mmCIF file as Biopython writes it, N, C-alpha, C and O atoms, coordinates in Angstrom:
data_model
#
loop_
_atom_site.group_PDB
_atom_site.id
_atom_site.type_symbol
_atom_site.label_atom_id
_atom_site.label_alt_id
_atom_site.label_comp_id
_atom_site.label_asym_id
_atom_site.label_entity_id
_atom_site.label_seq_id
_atom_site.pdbx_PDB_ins_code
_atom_site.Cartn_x
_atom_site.Cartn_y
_atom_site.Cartn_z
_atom_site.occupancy
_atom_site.B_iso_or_equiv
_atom_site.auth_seq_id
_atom_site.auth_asym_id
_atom_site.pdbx_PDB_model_num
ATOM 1   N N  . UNK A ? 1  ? 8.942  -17.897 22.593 1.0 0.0 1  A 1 
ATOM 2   C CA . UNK A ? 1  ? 8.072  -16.889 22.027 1.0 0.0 1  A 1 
ATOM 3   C C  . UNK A ? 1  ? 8.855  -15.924 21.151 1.0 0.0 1  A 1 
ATOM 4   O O  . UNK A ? 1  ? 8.243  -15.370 20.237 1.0 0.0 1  A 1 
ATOM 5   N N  . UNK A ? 2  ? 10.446 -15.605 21.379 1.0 0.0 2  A 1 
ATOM 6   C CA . UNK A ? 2  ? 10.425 -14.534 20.723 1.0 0.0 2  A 1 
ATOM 7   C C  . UNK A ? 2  ? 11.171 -14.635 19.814 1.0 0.0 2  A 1 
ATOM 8   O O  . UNK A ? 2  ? 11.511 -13.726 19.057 1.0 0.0 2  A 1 
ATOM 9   N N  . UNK A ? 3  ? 11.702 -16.389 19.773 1.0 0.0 3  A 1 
ATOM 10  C CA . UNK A ? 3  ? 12.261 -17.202 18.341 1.0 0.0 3  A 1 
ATOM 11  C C  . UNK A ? 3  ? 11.128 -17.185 17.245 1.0 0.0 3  A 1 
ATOM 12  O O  . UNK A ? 3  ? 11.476 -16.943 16.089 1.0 0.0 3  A 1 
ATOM 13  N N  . UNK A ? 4  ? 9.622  -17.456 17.554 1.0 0.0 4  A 1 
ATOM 14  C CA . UNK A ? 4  ? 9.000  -17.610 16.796 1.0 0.0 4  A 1 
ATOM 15  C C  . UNK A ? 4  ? 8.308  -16.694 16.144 1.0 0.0 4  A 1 
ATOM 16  O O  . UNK A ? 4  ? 7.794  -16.972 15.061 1.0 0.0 4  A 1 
ATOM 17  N N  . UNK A ? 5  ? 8.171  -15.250 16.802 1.0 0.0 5  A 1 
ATOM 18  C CA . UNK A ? 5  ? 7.878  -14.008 16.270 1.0 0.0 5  A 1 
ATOM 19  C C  . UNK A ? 5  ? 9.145  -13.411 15.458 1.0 0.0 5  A 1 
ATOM 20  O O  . UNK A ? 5  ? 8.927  -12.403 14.784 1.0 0.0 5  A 1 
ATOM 21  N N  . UNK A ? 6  ? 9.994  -13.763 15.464 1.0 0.0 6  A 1 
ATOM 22  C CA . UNK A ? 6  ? 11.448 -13.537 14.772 1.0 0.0 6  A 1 
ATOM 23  C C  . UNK A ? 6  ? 11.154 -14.527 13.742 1.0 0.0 6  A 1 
ATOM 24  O O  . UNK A ? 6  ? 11.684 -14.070 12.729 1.0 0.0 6  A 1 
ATOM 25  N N  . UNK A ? 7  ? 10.773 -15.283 13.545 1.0 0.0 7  A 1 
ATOM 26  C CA . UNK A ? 7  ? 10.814 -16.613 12.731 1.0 0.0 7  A 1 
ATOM 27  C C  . UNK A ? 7  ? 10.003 -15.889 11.656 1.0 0.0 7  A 1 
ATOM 28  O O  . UNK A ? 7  ? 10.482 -15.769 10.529 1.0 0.0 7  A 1 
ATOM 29  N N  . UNK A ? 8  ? 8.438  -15.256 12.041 1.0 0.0 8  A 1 
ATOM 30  C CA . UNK A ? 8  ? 7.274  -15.194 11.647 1.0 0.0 8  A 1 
ATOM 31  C C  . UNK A ? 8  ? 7.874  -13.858 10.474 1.0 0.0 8  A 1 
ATOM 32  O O  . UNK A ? 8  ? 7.597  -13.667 9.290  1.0 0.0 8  A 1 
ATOM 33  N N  . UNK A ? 9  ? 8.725  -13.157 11.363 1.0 0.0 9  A 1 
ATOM 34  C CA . UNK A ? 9  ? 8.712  -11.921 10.363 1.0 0.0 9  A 1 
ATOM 35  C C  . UNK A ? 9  ? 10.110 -12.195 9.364  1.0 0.0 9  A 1 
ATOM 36  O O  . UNK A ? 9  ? 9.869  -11.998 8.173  1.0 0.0 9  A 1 
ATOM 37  N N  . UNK A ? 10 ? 11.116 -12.495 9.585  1.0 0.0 10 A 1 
ATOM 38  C CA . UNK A ? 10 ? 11.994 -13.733 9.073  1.0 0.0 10 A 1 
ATOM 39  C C  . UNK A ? 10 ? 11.005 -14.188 7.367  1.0 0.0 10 A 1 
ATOM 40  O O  . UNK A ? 10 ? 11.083 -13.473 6.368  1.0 0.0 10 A 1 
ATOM 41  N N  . UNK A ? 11 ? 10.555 -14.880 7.402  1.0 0.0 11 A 1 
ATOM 42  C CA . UNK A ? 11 ? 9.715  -15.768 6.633  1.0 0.0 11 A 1 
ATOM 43  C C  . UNK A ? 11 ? 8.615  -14.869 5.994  1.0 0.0 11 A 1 
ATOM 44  O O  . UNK A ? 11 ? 8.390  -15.135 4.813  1.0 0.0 11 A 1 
ATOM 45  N N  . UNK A ? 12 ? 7.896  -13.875 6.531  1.0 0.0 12 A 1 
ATOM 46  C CA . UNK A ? 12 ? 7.265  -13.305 6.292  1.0 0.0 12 A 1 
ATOM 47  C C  . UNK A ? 12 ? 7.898  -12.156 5.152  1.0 0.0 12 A 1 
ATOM 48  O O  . UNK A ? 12 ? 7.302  -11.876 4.112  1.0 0.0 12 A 1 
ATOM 49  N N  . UNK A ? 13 ? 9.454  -11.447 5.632  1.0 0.0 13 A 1 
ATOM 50  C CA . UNK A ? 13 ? 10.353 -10.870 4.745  1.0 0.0 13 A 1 
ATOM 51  C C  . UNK A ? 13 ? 10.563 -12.089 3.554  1.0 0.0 13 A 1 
ATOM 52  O O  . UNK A ? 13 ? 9.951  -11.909 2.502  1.0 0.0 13 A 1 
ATOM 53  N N  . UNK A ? 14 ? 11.080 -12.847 3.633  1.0 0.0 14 A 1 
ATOM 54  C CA . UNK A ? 14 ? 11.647 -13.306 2.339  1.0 0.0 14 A 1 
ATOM 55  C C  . UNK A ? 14 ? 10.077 -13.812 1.953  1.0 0.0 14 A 1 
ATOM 56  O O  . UNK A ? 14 ? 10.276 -14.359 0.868  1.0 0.0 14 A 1 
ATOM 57  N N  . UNK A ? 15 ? 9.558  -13.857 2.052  1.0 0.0 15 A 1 
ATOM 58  C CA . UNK A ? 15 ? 7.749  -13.967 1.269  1.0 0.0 15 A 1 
ATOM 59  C C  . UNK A ? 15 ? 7.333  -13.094 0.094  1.0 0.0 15 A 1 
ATOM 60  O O  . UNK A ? 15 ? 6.828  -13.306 -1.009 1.0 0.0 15 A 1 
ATOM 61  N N  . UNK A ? 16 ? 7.858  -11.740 0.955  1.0 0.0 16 A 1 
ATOM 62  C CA . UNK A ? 16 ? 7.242  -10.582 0.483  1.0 0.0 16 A 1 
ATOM 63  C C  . UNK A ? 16 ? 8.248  -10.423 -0.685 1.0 0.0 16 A 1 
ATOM 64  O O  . UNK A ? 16 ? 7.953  -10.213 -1.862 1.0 0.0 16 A 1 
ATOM 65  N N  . UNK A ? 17 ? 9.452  -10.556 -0.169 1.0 0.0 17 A 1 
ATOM 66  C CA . UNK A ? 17 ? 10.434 -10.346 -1.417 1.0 0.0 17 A 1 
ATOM 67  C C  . UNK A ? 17 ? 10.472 -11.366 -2.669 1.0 0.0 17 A 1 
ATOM 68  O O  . UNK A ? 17 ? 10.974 -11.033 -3.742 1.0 0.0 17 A 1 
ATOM 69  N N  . UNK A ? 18 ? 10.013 -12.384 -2.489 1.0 0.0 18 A 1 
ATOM 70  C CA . UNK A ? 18 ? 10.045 -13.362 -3.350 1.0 0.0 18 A 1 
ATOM 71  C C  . UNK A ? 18 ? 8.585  -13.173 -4.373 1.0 0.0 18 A 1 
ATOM 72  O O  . UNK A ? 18 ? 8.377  -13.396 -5.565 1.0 0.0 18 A 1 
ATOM 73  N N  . UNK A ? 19 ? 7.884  -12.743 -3.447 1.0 0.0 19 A 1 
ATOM 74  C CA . UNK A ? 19 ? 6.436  -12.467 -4.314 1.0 0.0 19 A 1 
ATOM 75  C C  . UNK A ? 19 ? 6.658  -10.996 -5.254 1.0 0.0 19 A 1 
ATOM 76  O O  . UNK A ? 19 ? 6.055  -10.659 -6.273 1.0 0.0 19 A 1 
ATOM 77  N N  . UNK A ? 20 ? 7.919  -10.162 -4.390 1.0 0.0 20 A 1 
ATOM 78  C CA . UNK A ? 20 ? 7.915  -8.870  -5.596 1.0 0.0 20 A 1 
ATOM 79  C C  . UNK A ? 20 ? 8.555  -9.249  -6.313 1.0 0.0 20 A 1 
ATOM 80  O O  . UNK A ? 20 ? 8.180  -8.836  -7.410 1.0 0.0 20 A 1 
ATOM 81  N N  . UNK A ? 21 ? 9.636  -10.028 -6.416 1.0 0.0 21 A 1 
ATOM 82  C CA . UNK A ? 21 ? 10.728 -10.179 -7.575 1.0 0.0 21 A 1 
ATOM 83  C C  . UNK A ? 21 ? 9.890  -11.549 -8.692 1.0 0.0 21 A 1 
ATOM 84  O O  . UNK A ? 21 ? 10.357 -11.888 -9.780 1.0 0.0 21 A 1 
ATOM 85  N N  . UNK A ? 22 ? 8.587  -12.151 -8.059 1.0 0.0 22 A 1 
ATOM 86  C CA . UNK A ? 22 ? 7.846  -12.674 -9.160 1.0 0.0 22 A 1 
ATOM 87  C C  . UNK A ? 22 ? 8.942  -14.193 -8.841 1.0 0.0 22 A 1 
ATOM 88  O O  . UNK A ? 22 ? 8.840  -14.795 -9.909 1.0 0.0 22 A 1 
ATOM 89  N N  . UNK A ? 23 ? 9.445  -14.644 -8.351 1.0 0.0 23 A 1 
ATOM 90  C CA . UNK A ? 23 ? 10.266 -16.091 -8.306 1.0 0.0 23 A 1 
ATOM 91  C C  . UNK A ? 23 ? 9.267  -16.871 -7.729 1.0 0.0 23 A 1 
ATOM 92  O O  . UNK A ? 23 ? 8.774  -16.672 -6.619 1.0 0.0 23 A 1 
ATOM 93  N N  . UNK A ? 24 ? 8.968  -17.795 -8.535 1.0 0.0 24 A 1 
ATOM 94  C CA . UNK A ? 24 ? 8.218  -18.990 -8.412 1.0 0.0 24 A 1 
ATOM 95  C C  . UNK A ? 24 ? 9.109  -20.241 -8.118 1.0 0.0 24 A 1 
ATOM 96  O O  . UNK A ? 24 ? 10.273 -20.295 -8.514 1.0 0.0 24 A 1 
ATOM 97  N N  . UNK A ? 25 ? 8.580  -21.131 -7.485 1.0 0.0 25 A 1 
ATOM 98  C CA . UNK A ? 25 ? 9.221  -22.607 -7.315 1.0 0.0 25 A 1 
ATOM 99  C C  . UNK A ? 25 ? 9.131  -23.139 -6.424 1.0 0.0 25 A 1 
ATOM 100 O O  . UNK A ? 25 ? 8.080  -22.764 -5.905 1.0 0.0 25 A 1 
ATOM 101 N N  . UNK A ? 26 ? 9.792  -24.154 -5.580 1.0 0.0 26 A 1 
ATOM 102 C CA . UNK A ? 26 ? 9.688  -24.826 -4.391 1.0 0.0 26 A 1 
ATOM 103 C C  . UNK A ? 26 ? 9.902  -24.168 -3.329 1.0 0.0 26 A 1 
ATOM 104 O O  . UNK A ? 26 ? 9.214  -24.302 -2.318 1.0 0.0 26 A 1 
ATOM 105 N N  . UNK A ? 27 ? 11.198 -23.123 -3.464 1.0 0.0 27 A 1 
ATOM 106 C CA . UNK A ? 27 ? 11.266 -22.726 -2.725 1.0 0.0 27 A 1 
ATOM 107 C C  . UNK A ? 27 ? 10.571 -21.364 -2.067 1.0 0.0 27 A 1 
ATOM 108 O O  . UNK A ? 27 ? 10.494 -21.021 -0.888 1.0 0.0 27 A 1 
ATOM 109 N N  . UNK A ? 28 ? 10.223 -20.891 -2.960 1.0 0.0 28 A 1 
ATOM 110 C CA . UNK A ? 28 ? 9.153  -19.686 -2.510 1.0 0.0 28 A 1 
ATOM 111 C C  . UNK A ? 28 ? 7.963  -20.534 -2.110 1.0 0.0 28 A 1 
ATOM 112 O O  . UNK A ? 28 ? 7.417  -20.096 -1.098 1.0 0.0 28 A 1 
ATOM 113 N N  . UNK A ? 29 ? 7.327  -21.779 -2.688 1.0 0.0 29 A 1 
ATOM 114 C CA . UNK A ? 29 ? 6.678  -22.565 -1.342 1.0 0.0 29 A 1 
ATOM 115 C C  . UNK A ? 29 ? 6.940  -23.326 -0.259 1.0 0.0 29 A 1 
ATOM 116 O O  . UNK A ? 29 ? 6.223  -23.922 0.543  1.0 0.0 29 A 1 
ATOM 117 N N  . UNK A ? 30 ? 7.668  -23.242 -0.340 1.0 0.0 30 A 1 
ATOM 118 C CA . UNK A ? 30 ? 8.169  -23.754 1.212  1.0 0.0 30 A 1 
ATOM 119 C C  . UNK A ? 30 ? 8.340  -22.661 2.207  1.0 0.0 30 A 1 
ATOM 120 O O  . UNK A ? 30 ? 8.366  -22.935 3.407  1.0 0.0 30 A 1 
ATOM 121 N N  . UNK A ? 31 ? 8.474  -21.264 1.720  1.0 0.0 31 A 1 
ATOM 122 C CA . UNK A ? 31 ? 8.988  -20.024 2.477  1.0 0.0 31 A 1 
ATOM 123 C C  . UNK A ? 31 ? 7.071  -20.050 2.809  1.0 0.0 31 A 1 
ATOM 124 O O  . UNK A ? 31 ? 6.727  -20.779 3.739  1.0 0.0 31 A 1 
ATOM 125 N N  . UNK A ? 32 ? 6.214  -19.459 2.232  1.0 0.0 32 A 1 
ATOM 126 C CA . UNK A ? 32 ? 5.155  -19.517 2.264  1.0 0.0 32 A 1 
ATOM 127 C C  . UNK A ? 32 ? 3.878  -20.465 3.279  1.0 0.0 32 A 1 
ATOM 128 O O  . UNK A ? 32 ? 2.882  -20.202 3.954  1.0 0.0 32 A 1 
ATOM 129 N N  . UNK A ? 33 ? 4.664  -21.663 2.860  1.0 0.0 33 A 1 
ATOM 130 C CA . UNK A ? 33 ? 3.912  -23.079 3.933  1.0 0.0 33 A 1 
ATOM 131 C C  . UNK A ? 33 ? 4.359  -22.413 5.485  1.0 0.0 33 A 1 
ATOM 132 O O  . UNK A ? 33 ? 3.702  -22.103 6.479  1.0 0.0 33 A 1 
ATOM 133 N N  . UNK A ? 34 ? 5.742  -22.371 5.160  1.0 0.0 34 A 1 
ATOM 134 C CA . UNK A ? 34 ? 6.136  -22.058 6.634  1.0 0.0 34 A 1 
ATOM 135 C C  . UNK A ? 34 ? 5.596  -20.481 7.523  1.0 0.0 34 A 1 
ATOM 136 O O  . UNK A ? 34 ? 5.334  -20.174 8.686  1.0 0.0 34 A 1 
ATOM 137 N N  . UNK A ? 35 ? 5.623  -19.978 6.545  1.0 0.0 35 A 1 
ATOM 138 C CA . UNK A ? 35 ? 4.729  -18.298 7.078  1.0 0.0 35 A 1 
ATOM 139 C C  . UNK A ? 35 ? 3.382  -19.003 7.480  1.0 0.0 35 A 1 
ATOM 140 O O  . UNK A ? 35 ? 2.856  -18.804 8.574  1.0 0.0 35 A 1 
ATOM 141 N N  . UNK A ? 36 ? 3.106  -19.446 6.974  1.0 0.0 36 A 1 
ATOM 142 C CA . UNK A ? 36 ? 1.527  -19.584 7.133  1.0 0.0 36 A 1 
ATOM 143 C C  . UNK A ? 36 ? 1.679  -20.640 8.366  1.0 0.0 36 A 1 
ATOM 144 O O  . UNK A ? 36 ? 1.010  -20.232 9.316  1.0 0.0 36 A 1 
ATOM 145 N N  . UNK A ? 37 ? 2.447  -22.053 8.701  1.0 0.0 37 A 1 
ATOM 146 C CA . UNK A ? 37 ? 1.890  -22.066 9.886  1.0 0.0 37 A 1 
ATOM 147 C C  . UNK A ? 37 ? 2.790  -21.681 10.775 1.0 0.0 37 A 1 
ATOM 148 O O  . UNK A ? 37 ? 3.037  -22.586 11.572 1.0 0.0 37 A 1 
ATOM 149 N N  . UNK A ? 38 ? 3.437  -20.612 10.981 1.0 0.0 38 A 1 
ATOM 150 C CA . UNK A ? 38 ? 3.512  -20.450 12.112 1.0 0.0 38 A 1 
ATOM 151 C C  . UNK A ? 38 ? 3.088  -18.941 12.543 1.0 0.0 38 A 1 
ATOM 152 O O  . UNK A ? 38 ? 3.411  -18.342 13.568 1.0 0.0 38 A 1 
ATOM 153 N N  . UNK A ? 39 ? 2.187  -18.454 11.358 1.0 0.0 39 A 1 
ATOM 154 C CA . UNK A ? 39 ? 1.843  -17.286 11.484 1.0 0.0 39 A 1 
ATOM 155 C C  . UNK A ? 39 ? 0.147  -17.356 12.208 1.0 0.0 39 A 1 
ATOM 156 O O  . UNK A ? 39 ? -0.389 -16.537 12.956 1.0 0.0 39 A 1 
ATOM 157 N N  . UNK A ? 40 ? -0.530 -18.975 11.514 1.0 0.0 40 A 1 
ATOM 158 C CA . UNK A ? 40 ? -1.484 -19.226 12.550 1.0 0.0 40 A 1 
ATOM 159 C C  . UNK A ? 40 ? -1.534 -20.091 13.010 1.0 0.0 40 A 1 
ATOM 160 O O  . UNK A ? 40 ? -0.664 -20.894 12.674 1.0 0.0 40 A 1 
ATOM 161 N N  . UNK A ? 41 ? -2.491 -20.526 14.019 1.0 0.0 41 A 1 
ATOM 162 C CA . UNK A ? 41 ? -2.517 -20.611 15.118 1.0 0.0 41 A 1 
ATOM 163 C C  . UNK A ? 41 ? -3.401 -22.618 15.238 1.0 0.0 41 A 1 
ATOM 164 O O  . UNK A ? 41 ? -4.520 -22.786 15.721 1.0 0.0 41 A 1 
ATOM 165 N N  . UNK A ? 42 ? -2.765 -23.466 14.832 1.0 0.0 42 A 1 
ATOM 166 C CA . UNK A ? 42 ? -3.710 -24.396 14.183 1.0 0.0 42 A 1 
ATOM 167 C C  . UNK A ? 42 ? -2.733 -25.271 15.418 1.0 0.0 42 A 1 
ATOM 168 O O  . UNK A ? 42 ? -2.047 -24.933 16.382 1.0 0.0 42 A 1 
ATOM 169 N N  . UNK A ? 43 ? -3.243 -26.971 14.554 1.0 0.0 43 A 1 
ATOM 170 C CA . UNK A ? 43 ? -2.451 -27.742 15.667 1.0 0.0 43 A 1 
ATOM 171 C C  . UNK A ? 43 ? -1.655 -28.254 15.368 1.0 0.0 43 A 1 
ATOM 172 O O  . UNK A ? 43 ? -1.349 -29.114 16.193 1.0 0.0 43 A 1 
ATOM 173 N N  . UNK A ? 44 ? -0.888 -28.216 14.322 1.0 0.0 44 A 1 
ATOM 174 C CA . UNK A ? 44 ? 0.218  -28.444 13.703 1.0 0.0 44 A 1 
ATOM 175 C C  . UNK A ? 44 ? 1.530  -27.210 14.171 1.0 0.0 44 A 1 
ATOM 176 O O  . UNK A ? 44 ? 2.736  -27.442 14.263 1.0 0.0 44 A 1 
ATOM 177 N N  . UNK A ? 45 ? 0.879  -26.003 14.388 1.0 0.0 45 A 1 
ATOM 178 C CA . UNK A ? 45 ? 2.126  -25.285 14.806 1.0 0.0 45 A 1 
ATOM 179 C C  . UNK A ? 45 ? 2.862  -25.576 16.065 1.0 0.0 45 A 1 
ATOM 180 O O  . UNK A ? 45 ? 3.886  -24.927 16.279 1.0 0.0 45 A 1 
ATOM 181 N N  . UNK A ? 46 ? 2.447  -26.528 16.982 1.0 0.0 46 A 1 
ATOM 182 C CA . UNK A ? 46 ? 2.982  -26.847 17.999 1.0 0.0 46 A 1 
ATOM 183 C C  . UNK A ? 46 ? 4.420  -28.167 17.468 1.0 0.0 46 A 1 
ATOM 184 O O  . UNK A ? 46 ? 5.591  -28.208 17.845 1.0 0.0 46 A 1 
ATOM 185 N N  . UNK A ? 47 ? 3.839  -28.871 16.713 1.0 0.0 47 A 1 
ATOM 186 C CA . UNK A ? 47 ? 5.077  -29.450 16.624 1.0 0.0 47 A 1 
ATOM 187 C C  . UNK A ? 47 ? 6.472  -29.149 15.739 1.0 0.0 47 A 1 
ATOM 188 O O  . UNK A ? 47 ? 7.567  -29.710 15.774 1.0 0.0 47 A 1 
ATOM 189 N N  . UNK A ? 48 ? 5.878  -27.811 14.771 1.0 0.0 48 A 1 
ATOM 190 C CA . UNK A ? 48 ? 6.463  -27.356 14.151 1.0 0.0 48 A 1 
ATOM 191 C C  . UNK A ? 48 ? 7.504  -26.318 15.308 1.0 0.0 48 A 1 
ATOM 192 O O  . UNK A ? 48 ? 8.652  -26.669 15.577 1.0 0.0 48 A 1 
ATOM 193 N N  . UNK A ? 49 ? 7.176  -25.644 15.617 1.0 0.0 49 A 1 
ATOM 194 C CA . UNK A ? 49 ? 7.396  -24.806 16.928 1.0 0.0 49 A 1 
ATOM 195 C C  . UNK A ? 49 ? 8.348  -25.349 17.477 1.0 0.0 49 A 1 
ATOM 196 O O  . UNK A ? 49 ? 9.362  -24.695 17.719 1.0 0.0 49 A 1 
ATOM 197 N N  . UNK A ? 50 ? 8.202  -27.290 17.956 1.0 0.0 50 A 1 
ATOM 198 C CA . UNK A ? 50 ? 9.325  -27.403 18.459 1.0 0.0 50 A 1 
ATOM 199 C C  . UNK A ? 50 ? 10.607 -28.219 17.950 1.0 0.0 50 A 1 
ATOM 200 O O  . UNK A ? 50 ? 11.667 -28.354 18.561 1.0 0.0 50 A 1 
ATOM 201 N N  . UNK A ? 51 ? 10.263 -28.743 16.667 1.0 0.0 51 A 1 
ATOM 202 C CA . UNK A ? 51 ? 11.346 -28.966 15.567 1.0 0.0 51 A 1 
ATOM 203 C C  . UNK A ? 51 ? 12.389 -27.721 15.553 1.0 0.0 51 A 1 
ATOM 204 O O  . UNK A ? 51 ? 13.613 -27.816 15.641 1.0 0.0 51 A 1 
ATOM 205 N N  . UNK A ? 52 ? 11.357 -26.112 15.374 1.0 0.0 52 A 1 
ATOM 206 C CA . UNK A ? 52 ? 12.496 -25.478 14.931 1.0 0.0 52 A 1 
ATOM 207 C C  . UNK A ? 52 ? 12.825 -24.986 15.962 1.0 0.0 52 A 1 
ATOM 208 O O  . UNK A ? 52 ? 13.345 -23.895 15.725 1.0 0.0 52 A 1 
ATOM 209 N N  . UNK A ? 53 ? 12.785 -25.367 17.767 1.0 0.0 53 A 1 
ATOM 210 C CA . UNK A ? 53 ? 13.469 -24.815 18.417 1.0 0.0 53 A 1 
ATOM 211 C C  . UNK A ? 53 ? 14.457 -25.969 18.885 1.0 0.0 53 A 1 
ATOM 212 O O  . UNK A ? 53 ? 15.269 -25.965 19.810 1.0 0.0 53 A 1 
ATOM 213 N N  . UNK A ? 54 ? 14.177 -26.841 18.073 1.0 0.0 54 A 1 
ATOM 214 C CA . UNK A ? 54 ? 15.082 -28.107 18.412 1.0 0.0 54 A 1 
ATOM 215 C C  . UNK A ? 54 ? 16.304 -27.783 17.686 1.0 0.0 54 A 1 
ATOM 216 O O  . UNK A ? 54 ? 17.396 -27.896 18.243 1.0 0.0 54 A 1 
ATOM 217 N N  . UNK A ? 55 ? 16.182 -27.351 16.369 1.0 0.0 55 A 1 
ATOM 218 C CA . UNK A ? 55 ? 17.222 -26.722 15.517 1.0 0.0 55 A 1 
ATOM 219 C C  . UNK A ? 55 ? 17.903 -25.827 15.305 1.0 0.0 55 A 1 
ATOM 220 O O  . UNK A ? 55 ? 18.871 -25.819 14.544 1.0 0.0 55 A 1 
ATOM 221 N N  . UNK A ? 56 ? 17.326 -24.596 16.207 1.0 0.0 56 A 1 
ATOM 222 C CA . UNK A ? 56 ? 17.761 -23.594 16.447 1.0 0.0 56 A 1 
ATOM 223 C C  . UNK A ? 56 ? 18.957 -23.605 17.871 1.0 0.0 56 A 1 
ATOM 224 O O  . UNK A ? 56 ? 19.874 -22.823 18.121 1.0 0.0 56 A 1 
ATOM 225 N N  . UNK A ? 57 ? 18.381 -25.076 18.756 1.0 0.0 57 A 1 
ATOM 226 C CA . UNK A ? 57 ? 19.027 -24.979 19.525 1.0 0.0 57 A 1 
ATOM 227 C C  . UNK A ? 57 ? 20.495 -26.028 19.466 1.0 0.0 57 A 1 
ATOM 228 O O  . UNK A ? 57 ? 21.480 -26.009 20.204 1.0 0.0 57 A 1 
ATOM 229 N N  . UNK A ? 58 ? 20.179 -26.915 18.284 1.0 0.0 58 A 1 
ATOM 230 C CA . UNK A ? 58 ? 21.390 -27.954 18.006 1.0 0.0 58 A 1 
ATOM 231 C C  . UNK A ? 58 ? 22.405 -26.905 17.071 1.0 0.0 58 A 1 
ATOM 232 O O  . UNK A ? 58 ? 23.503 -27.404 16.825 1.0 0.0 58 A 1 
ATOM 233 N N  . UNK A ? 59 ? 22.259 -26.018 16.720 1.0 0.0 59 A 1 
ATOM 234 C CA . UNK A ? 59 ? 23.334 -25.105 16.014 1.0 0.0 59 A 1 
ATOM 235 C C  . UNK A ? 59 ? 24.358 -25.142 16.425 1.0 0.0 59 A 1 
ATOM 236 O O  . UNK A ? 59 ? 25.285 -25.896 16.130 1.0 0.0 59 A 1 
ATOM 237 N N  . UNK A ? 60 ? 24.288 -24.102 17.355 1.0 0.0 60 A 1 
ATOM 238 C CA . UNK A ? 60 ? 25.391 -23.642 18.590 1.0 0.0 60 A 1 
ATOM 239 C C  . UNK A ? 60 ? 26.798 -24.948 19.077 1.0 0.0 60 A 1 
ATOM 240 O O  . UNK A ? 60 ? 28.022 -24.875 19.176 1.0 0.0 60 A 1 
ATOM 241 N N  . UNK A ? 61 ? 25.533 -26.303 19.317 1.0 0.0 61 A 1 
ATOM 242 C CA . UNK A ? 61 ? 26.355 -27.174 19.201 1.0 0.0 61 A 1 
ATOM 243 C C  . UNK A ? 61 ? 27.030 -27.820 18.064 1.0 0.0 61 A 1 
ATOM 244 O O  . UNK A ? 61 ? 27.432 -28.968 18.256 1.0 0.0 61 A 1 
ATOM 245 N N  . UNK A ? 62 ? 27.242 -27.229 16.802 1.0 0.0 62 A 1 
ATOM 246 C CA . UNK A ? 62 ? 27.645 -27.858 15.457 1.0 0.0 62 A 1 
ATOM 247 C C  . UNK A ? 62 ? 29.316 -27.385 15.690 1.0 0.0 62 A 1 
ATOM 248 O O  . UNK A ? 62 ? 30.160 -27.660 14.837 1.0 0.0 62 A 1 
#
């Protein structure tokens, strides 16, 4: 829970910043796709959810 509320505002910051500085491209959609699902609540955020705690948790081990 509190990876993904970190995640939400995470994503949600570089959103906001990318939409003020006007930068368009892939990657400001991809920042965007990802705000959005894990900001709601659908049935796709579950597997997303645990990709990125799969990745968050293979780090540590790098």
């Amino acid at each position: 829970m509190a990876v993904t509320v970190s995640l939400v505002l995470l994503f949600g910051l570089v959103l906001f910043f990318l939409l003020r500085s006007k930068s368009l491209g892939a990657g400001s959609a991809f920042i965007a796709v990802m705000f959005g699902f894990f900001l709601a609540s659908t049935g796709a955020s579950a597997p997303i959810n645990e990709l990125t705690s799969a990745v968050i948790n293979a780090i540590p081990e790098l």
